[in-house]
Short mmCIF file of C-alpha atoms and ligand atoms in Angstrom, two decimals:
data_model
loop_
_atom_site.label_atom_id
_atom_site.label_comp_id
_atom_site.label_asym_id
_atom_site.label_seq_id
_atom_site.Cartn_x
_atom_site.Cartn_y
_atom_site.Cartn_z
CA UNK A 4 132.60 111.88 108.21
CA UNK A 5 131.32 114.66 110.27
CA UNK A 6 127.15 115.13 109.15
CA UNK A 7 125.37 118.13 110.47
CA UNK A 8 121.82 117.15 110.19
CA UNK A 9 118.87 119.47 110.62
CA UNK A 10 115.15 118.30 111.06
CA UNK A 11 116.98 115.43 112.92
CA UNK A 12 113.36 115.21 114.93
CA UNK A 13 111.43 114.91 111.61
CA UNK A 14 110.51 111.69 109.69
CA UNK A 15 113.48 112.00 107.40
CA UNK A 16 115.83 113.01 109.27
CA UNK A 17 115.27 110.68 111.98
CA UNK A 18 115.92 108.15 109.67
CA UNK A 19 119.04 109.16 108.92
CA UNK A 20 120.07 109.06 112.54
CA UNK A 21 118.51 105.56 112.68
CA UNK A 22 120.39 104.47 109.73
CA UNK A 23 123.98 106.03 109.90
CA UNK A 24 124.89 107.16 113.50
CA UNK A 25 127.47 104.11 113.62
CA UNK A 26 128.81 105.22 110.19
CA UNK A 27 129.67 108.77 110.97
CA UNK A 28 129.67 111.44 113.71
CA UNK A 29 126.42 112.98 113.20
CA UNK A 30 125.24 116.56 115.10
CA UNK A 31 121.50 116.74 114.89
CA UNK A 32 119.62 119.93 115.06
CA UNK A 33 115.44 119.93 116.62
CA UNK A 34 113.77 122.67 117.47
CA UNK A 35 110.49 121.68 119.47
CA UNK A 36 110.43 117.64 119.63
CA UNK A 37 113.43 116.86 121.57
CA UNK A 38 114.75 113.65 120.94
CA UNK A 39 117.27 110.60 122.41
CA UNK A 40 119.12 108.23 120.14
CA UNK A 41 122.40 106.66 121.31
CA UNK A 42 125.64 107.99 118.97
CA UNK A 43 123.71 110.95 117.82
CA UNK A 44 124.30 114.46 119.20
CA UNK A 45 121.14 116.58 119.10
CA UNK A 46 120.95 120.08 119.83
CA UNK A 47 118.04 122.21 119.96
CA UNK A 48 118.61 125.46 117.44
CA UNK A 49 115.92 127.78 115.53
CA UNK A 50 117.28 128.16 111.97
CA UNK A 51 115.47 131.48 111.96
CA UNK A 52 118.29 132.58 114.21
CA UNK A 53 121.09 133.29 112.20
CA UNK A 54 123.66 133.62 115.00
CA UNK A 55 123.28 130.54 116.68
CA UNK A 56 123.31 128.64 113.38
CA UNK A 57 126.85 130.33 112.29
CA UNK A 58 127.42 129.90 115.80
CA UNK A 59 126.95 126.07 116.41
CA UNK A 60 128.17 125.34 112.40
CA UNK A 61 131.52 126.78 112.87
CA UNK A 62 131.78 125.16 116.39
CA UNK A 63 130.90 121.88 114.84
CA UNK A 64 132.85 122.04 111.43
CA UNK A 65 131.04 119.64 109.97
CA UNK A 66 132.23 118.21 106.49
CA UNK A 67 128.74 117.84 105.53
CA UNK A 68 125.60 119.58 106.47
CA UNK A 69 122.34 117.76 105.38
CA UNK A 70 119.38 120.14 105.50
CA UNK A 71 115.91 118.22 106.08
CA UNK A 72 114.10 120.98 108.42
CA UNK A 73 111.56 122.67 107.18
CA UNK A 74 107.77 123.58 107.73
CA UNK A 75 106.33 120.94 105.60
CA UNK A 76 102.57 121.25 106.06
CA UNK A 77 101.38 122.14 103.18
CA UNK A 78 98.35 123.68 104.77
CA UNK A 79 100.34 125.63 107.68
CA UNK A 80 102.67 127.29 104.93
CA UNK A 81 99.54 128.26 103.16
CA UNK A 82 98.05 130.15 106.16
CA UNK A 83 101.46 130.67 107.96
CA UNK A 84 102.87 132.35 104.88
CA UNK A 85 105.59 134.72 107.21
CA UNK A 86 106.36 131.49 109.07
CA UNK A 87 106.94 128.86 105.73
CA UNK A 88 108.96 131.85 104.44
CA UNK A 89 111.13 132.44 107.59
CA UNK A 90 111.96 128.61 108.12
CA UNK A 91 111.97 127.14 104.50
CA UNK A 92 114.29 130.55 103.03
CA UNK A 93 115.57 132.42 105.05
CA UNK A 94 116.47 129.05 107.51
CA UNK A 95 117.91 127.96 104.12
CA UNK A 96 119.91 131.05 103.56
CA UNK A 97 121.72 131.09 107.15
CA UNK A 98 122.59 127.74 106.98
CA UNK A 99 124.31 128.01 103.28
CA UNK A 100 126.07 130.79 104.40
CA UNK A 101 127.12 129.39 107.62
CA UNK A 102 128.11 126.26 105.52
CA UNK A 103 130.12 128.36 103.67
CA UNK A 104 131.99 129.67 106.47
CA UNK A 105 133.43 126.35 107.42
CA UNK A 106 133.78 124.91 103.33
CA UNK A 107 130.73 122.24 104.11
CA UNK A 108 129.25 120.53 101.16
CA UNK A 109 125.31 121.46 101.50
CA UNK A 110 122.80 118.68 100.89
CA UNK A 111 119.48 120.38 100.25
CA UNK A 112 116.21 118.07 100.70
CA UNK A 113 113.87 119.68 98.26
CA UNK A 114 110.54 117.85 97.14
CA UNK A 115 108.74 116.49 94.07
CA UNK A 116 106.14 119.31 94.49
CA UNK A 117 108.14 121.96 92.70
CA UNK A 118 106.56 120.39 89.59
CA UNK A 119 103.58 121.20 88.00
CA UNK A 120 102.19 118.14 89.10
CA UNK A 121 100.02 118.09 85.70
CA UNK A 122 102.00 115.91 83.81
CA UNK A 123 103.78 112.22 85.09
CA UNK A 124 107.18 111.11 85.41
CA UNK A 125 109.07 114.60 85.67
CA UNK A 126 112.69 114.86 84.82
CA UNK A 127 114.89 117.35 86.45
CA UNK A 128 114.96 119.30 83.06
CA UNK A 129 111.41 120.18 83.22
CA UNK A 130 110.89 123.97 84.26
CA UNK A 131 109.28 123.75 88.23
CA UNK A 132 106.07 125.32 88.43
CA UNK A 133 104.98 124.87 91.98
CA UNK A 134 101.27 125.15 92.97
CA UNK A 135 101.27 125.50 96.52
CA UNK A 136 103.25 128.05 99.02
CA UNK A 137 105.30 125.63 100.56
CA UNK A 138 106.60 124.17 97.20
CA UNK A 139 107.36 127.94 96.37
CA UNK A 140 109.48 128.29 99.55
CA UNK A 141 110.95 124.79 98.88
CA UNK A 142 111.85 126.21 95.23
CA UNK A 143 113.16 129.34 96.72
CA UNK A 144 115.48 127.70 99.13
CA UNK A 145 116.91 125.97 96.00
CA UNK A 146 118.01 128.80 94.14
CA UNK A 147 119.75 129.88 97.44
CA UNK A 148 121.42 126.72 97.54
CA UNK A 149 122.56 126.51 93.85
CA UNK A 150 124.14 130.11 94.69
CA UNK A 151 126.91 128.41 96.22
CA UNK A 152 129.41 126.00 95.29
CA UNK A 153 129.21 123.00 96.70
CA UNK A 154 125.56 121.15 96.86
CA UNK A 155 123.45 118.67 96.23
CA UNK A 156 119.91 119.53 95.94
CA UNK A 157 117.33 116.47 96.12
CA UNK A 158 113.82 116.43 94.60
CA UNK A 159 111.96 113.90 97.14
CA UNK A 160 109.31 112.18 96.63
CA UNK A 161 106.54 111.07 99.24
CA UNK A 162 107.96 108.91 101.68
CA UNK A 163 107.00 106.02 103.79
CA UNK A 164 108.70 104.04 106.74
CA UNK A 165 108.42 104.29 110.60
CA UNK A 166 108.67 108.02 111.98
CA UNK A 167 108.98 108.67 115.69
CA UNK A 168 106.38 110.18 118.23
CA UNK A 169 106.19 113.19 116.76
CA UNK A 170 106.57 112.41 113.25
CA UNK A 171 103.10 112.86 111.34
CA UNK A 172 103.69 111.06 107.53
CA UNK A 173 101.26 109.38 105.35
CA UNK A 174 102.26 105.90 106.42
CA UNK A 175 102.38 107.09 110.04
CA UNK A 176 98.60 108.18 109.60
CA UNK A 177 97.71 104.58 107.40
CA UNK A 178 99.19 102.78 110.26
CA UNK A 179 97.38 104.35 113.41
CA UNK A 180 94.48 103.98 111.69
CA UNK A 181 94.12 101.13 110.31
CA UNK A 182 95.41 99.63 113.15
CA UNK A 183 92.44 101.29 115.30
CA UNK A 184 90.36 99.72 112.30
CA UNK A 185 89.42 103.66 111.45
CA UNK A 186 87.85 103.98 107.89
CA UNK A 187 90.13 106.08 106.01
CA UNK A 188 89.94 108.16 102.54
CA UNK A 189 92.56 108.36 100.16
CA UNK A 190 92.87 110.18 96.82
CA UNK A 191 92.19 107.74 93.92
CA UNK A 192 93.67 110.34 91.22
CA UNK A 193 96.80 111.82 92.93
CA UNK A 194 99.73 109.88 91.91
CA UNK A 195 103.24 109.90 93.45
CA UNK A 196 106.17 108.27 92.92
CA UNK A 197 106.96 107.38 96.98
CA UNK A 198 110.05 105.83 98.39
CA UNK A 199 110.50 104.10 101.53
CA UNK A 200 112.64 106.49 103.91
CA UNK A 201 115.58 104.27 104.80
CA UNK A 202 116.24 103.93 100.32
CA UNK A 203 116.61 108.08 100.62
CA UNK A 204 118.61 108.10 103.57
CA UNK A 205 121.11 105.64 101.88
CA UNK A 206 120.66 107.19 98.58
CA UNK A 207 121.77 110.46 100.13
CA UNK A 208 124.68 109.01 101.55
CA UNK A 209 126.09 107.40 98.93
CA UNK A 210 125.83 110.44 96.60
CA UNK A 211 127.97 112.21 99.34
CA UNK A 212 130.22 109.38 99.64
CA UNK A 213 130.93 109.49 95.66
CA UNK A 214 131.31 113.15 95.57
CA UNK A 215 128.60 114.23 93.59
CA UNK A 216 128.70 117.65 93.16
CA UNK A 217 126.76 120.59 92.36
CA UNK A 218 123.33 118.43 90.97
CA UNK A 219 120.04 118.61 91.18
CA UNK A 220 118.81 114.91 91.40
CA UNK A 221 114.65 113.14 91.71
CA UNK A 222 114.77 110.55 94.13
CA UNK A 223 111.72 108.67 94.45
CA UNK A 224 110.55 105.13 94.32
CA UNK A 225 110.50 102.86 91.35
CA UNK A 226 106.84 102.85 90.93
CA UNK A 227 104.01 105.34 89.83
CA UNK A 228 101.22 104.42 92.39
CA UNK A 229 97.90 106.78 93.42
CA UNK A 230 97.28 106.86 97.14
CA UNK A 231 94.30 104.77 97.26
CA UNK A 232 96.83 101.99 95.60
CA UNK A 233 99.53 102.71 97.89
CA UNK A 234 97.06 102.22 100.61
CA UNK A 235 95.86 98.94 99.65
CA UNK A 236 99.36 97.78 99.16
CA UNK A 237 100.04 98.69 102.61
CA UNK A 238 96.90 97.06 104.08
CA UNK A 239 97.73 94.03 102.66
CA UNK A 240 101.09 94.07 103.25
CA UNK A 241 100.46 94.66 107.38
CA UNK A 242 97.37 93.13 107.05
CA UNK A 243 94.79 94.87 108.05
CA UNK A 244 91.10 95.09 105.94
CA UNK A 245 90.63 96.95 102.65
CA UNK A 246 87.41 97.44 103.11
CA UNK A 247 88.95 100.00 105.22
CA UNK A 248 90.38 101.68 102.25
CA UNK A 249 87.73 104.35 100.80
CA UNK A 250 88.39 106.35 97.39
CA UNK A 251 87.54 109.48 96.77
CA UNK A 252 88.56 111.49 94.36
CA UNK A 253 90.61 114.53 95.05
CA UNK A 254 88.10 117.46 94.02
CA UNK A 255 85.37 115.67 96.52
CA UNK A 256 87.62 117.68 99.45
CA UNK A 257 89.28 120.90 99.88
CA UNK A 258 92.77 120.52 99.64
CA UNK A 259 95.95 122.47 99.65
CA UNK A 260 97.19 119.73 96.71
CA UNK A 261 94.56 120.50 94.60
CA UNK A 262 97.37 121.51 91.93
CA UNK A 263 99.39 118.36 92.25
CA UNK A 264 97.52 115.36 90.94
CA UNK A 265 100.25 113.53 89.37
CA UNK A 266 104.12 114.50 90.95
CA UNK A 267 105.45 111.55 89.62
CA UNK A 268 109.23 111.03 88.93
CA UNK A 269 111.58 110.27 86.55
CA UNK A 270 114.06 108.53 88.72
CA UNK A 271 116.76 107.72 86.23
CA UNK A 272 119.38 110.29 86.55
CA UNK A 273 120.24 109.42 90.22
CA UNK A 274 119.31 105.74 89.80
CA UNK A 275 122.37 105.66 87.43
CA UNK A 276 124.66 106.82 90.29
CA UNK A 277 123.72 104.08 93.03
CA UNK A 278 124.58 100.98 93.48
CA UNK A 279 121.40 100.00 94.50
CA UNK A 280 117.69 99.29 93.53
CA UNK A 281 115.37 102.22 94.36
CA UNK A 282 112.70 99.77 95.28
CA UNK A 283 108.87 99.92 94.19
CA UNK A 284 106.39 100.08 96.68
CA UNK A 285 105.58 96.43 97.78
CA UNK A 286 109.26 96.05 98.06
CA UNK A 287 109.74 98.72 100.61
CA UNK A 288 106.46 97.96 102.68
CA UNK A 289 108.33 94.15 102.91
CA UNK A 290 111.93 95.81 104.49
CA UNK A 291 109.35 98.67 106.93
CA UNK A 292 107.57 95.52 107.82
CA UNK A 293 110.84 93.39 108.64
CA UNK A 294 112.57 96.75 110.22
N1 LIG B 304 107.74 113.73 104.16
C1 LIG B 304 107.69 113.64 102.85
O1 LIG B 304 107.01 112.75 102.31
C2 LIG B 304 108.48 114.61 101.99
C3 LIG B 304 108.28 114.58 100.60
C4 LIG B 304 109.02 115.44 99.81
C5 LIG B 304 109.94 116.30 100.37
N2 LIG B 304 110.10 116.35 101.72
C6 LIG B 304 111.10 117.27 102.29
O2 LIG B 304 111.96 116.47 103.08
C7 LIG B 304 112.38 117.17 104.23
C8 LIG B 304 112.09 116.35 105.46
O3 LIG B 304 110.69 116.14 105.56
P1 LIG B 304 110.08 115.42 106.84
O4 LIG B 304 108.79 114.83 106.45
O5 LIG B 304 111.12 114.60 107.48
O6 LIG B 304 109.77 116.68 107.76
P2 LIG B 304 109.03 116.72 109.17
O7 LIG B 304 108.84 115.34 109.71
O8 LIG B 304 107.86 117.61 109.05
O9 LIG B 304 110.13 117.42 110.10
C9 LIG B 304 110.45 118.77 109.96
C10 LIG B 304 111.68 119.06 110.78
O10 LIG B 304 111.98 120.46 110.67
C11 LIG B 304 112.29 120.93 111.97
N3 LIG B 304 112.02 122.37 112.06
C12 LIG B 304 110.86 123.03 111.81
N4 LIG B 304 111.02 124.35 112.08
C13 LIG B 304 112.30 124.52 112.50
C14 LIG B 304 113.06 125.64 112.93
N5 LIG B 304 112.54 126.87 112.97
N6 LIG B 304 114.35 125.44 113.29
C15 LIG B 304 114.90 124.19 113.26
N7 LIG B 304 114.23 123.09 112.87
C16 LIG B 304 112.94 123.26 112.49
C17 LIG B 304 111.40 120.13 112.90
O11 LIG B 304 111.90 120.19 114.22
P3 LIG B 304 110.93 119.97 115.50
O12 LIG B 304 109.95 118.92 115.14
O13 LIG B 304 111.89 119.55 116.57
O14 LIG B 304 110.29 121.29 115.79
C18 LIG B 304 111.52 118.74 112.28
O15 LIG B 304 112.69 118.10 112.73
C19 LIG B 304 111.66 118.52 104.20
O16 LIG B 304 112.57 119.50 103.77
C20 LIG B 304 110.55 118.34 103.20
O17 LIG B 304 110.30 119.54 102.51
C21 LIG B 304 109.39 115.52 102.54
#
């Protein structure tokens, strides 16, 4: 299959590369954080720029375009508000369309913060109610996307895993600096539902493969787990101190979160698609640490 990927630089997307570039002819887009990885085909492209995107889709013809780029600091979109809109929407819009030019299916990579995050375990019924800009501009690129008609729009939850260089994720952060045997605080009363990066990236391909169509899907991990317990997990998993580990609550520091204590999901709907285990969290820290 022919994959355009965007955000091929990013933690997820990079991932994907990682994971399927022996599979199927993938086209990644970057934009800053140029990247090498043998049997994938990056190309550097703004998704503000609607021509080049039309452009380089309908040069491509992909069968499937997989969008993961976005602005995804929650913080940035906040203060950036013109920038999170122009990436996360109106990127959004010119790649649908452009999609739509060349009959792509579109595989939208939305997140778990379009809910409330006041309530645990959210299905894909319950009404979003985003409380930060960037979920709003996440939420926004999903109506675009359900506009047309064929998609796939994915609710993700935190993830974990190895990034690149560039990459900045949770784990990423755990990892340099616990490794550098840096104190670090995590949020005792945010809860998540995470999942280990390579579980999406084969989750999303085998929802493509079985031509799922036109649904809005969670994907997370199997397990409801604060940060502070994710991070003591991890610690012992790669094991490094947990004295390390500090809690603090999440009101004890100014946060662009504040709304989201508990984004936890209700993973059934797509778990009753795959064919495999969406694994829990000391299951996935074994397969990062054997990767
Ligand atoms: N990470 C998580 O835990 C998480 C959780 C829930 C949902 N999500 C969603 O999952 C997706 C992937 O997240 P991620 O963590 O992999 O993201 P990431 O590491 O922050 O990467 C973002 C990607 O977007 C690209 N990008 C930014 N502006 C662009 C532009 N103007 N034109 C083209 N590309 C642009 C970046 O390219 P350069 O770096 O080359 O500039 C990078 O490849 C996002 O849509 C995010 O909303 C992520």
């Amino acid at each position: 299959m022919k994959i355009l990927l965007t955000g091929g630089s990013g933690f997820l997307g990079w991932n994907f590369c990682k994971a399927l570039r022996f599979k199927h002819e993938i086209y990644a887009f970057y934009f800053q954080h140029k990247l090498y990885l043998e049997k994938c085909n990056f190309q550097k492209i703004d998704i503000r720029n609607r021509e080049d995107v039309f452009e380089s889709i309908k040069k491509i013809q992909p069968d499937v375009v997989v969008h993961t780029a976005a602005i995804t600091n929650v913080q940035m979109c906040d203060q950036d508000r013109e920038l999170a809109y122009s990436v996360n929407v109106e990127g959004t819009r010119n790649l649908v369309e452009a999609s739509a030019q060349v009959g792509a299916k579109f595989v939208y990579i939305s997140t778990d913060l379009v809910y409330s995050g006041d309530g645990s375990f959210f299905t894909e019924e319950i009404p979003p109610n985003p409380k930060s800009y960037y979920a709003q501009t996440k939420l926004e690129g999903e109506e675009i996307v359900k506009s047309y008609d064929n998609y796939i729009i994915l609710r993700l939850a935190l993830m974990y895993g190895w990034g690149n260089v560039f990459t900045n994720s949770f784990s990423d952060w755990l990892h340099t600096e616990l490794r550098a045997r840096r104190k670090v605080k995590v949020f005792v009363d945010q809860y998540r539902t995470p999942i280990y990066a390579v579980d999406a990236v084969m989750a999303i391909d085998e929802l493509i493969s079985k031509g799922v169509k036109n649904e809005i899907f969670n994907l997370g991990g199997s397990e409801r787990i604060s940060r502070y317990e994710f991070a003591l997990k991890f610690a012992d998993v790669f094991g490094y101190s947990t004295d390390l580990i500090i809690p603090v609550p999440m009101d004890s520091v100014k946060t662009y979160l504040a709304g989201a204590k508990d984004c936890s999901l209700n993973i059934n709907k797509v778990q009753s698609i795959l064919s495999f285990k969406l694994k829990n969290v000391e299951e996935g820290l074994n397969s990062a640490k054997k990767s």
